[in-house]
GROMACS .gro file of C-alpha atoms in nm:
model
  180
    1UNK     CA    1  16.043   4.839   5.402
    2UNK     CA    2  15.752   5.004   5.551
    3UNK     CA    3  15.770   5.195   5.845
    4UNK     CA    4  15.585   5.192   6.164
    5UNK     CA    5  15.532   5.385   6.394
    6UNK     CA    6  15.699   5.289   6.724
    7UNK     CA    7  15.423   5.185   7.007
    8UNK     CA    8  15.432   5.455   7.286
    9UNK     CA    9  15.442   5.249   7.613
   10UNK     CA   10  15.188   5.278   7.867
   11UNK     CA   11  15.220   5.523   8.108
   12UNK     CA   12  15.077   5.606   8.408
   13UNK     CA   13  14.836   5.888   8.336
   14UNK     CA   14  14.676   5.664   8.022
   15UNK     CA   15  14.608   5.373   8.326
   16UNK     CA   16  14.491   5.616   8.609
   17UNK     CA   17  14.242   5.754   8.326
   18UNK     CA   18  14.139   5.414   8.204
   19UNK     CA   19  14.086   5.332   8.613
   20UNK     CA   20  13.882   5.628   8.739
   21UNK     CA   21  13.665   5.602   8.415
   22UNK     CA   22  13.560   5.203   8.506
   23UNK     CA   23  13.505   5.320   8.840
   24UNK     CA   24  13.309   5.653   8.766
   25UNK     CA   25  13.147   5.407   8.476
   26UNK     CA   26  13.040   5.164   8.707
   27UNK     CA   27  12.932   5.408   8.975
   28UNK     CA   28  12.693   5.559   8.750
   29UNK     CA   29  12.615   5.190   8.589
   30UNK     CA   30  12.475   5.121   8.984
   31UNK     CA   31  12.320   5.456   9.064
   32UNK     CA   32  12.006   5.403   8.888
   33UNK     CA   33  11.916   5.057   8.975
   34UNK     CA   34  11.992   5.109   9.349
   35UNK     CA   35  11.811   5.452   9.323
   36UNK     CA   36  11.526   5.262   9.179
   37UNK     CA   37  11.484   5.021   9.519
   38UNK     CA   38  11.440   5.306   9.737
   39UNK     CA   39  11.097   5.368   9.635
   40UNK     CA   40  11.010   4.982   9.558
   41UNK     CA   41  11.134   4.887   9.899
   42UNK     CA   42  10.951   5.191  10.093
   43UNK     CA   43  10.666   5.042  10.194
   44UNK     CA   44  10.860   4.777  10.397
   45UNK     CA   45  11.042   5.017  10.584
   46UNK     CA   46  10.730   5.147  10.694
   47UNK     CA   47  10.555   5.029  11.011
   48UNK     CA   48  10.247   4.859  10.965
   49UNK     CA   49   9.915   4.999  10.975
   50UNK     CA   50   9.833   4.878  11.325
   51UNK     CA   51   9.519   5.073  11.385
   52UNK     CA   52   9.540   5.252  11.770
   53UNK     CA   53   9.278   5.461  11.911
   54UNK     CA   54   9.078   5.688  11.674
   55UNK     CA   55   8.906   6.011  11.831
   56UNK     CA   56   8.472   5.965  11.715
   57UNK     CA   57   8.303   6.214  11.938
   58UNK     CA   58   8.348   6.465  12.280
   59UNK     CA   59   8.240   6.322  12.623
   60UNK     CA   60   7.992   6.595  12.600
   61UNK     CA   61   7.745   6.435  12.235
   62UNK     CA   62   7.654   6.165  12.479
   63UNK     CA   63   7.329   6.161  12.642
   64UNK     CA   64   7.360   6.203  13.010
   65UNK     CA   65   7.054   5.941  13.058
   66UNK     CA   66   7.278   5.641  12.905
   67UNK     CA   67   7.099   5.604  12.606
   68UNK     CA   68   7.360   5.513  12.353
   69UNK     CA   69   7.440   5.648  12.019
   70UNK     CA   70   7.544   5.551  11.710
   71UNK     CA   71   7.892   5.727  11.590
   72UNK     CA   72   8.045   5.707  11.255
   73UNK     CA   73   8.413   5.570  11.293
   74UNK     CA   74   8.683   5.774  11.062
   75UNK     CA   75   9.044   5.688  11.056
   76UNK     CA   76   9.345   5.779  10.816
   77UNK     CA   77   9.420   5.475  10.628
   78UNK     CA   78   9.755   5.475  10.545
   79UNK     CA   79   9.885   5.237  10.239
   80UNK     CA   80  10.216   5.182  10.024
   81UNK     CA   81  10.240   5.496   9.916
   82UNK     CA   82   9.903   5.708   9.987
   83UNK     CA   83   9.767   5.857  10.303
   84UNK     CA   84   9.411   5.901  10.288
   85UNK     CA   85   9.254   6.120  10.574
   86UNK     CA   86   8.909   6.066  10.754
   87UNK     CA   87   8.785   5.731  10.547
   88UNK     CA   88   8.481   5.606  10.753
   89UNK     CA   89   8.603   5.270  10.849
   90UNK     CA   90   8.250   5.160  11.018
   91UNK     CA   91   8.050   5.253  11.328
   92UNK     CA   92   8.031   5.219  11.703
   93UNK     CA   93   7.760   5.278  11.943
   94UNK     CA   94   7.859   5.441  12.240
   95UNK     CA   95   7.713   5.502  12.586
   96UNK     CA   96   7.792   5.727  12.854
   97UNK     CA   97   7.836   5.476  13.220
   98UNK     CA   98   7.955   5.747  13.463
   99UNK     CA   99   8.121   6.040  13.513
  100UNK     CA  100   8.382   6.038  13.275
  101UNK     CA  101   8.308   5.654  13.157
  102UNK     CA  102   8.209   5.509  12.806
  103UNK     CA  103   8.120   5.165  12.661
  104UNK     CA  104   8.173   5.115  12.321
  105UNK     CA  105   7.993   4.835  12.134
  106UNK     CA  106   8.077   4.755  11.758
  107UNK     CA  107   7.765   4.843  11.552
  108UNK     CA  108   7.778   4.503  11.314
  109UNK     CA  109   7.599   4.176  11.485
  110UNK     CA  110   7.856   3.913  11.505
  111UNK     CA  111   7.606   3.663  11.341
  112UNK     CA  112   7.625   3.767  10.959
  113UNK     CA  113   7.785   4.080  10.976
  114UNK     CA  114   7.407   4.317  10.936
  115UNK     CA  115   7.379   4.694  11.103
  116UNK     CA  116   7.266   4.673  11.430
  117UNK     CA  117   6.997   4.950  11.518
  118UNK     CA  118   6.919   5.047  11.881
  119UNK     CA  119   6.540   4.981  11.987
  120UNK     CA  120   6.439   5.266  12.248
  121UNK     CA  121   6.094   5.117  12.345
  122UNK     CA  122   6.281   4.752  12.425
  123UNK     CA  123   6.599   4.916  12.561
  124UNK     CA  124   6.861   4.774  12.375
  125UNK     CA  125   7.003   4.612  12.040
  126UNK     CA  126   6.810   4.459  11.762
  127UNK     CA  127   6.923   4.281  11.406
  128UNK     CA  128   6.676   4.273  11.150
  129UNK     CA  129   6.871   4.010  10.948
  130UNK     CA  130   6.757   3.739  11.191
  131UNK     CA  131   6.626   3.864  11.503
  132UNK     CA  132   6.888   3.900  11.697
  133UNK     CA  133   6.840   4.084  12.015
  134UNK     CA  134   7.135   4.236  12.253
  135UNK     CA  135   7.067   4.418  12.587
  136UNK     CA  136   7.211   4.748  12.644
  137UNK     CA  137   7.570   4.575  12.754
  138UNK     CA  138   7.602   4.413  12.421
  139UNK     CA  139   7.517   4.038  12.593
  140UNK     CA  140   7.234   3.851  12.400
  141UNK     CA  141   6.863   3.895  12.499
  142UNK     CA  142   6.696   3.615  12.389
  143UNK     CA  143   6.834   3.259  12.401
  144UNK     CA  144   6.699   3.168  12.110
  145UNK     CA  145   6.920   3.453  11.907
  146UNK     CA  146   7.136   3.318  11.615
  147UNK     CA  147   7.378   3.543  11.697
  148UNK     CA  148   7.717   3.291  11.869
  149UNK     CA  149   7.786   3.524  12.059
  150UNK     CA  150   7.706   3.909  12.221
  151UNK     CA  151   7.762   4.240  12.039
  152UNK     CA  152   8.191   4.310  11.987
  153UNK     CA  153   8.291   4.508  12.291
  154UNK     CA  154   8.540   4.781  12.188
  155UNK     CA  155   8.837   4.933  12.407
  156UNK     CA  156   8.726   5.345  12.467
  157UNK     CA  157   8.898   5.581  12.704
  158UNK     CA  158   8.798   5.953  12.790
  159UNK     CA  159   9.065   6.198  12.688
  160UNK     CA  160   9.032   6.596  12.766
  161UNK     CA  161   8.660   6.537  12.674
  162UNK     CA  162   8.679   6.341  12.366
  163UNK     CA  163   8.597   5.996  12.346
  164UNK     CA  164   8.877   5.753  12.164
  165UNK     CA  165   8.794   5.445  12.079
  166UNK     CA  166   9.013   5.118  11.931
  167UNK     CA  167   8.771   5.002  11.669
  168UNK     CA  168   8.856   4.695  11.502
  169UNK     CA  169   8.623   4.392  11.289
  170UNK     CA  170   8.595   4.057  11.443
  171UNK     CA  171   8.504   3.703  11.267
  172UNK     CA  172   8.169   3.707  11.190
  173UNK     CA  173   7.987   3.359  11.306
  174UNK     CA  174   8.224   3.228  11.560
  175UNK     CA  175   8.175   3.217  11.908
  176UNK     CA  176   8.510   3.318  11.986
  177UNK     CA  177   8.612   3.662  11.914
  178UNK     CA  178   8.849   3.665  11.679
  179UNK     CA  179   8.975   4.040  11.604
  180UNK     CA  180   9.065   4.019  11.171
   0.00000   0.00000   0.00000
């Protein structure tokens, strides 16, 4: 006869031990993957870049005659994970109307999308791409302009002397304005 060793029953201690080690097991098992989705989920939980008014100049760079000015536009772009201060985003010219009043007209002719340069001796707008002409309010000169439509108007405001303006592109070609 051989002899065996009697089998100690299970007790309580061996099944509480073989518990809380699945559970701590498992607990670690998840902590990395769910760890992981914080920073692959991070952009969603982010608001969108929905551009608002960007600061370009003071009140005080504009000519007091109403001749308007070109102005470099600079924004922080923000993306998934990298903020990115003072990229220049495009250009606005801007003219002083009245005492503490601005128009803002997007610098890019809403025909093909070329620089628009001011013309002093005509008073106003002119594309060399193809002619186009704007007067000084951004509406087209001559009727025989390719351009569909006038130069983009752009929302600006006066703040404690600095002039804020909510620049944004439009669909080139189209006679609507269509902000993109």
């Amino acid at each position: 006869m051989s002899e065996h060793a009697p089998v100690p029953p299970s007790d309580r201690r061996t099944f509480v031990a073989k518990v809380s080690a699945a559970i701590v097991g498992g607990i670690i098992t998840l902590a990395a993957p769910i760890a992981g989705l914080f920073p692959l989920l991070d952009p969603l939980r982010r608001r969108s870049d929905t551009r608002g008014m960007v600061r370009v100049t003071s009140f005080a760079a504009l000519p007091e005659d109403g001749v308007p000015r070109k102005f470099p536009v600079l924004d922080t772009l923000v993306d998934a994970w990298n903020r990115t201060e003072n990229v220049p985003v495009g250009s606005v010219y801007l003219q002083r109307t009245g005492e503490n009043a601005v128009r803002a007209l997007h610098s890019v002719c809403p025909h093909l999308g070329c620089s628009v340069g001011y013309n002093a001796a005509g008073r106003g707008y002119f594309c060399p791409c193809h002619k186009s002409s704007f007067a000084l309010d951004g509406s087209i000169a001559d009727p025989k302009s390719p351009s569909p439509r006038g130069m983009d108007p752009l929302e600006a405001v006066v703040r404690n002397g600095e002039v804020w303006v909510k620049f944004q592109n439009f669909r080139k070609g189209s006679p609507e304005r269509v902000a993109v």
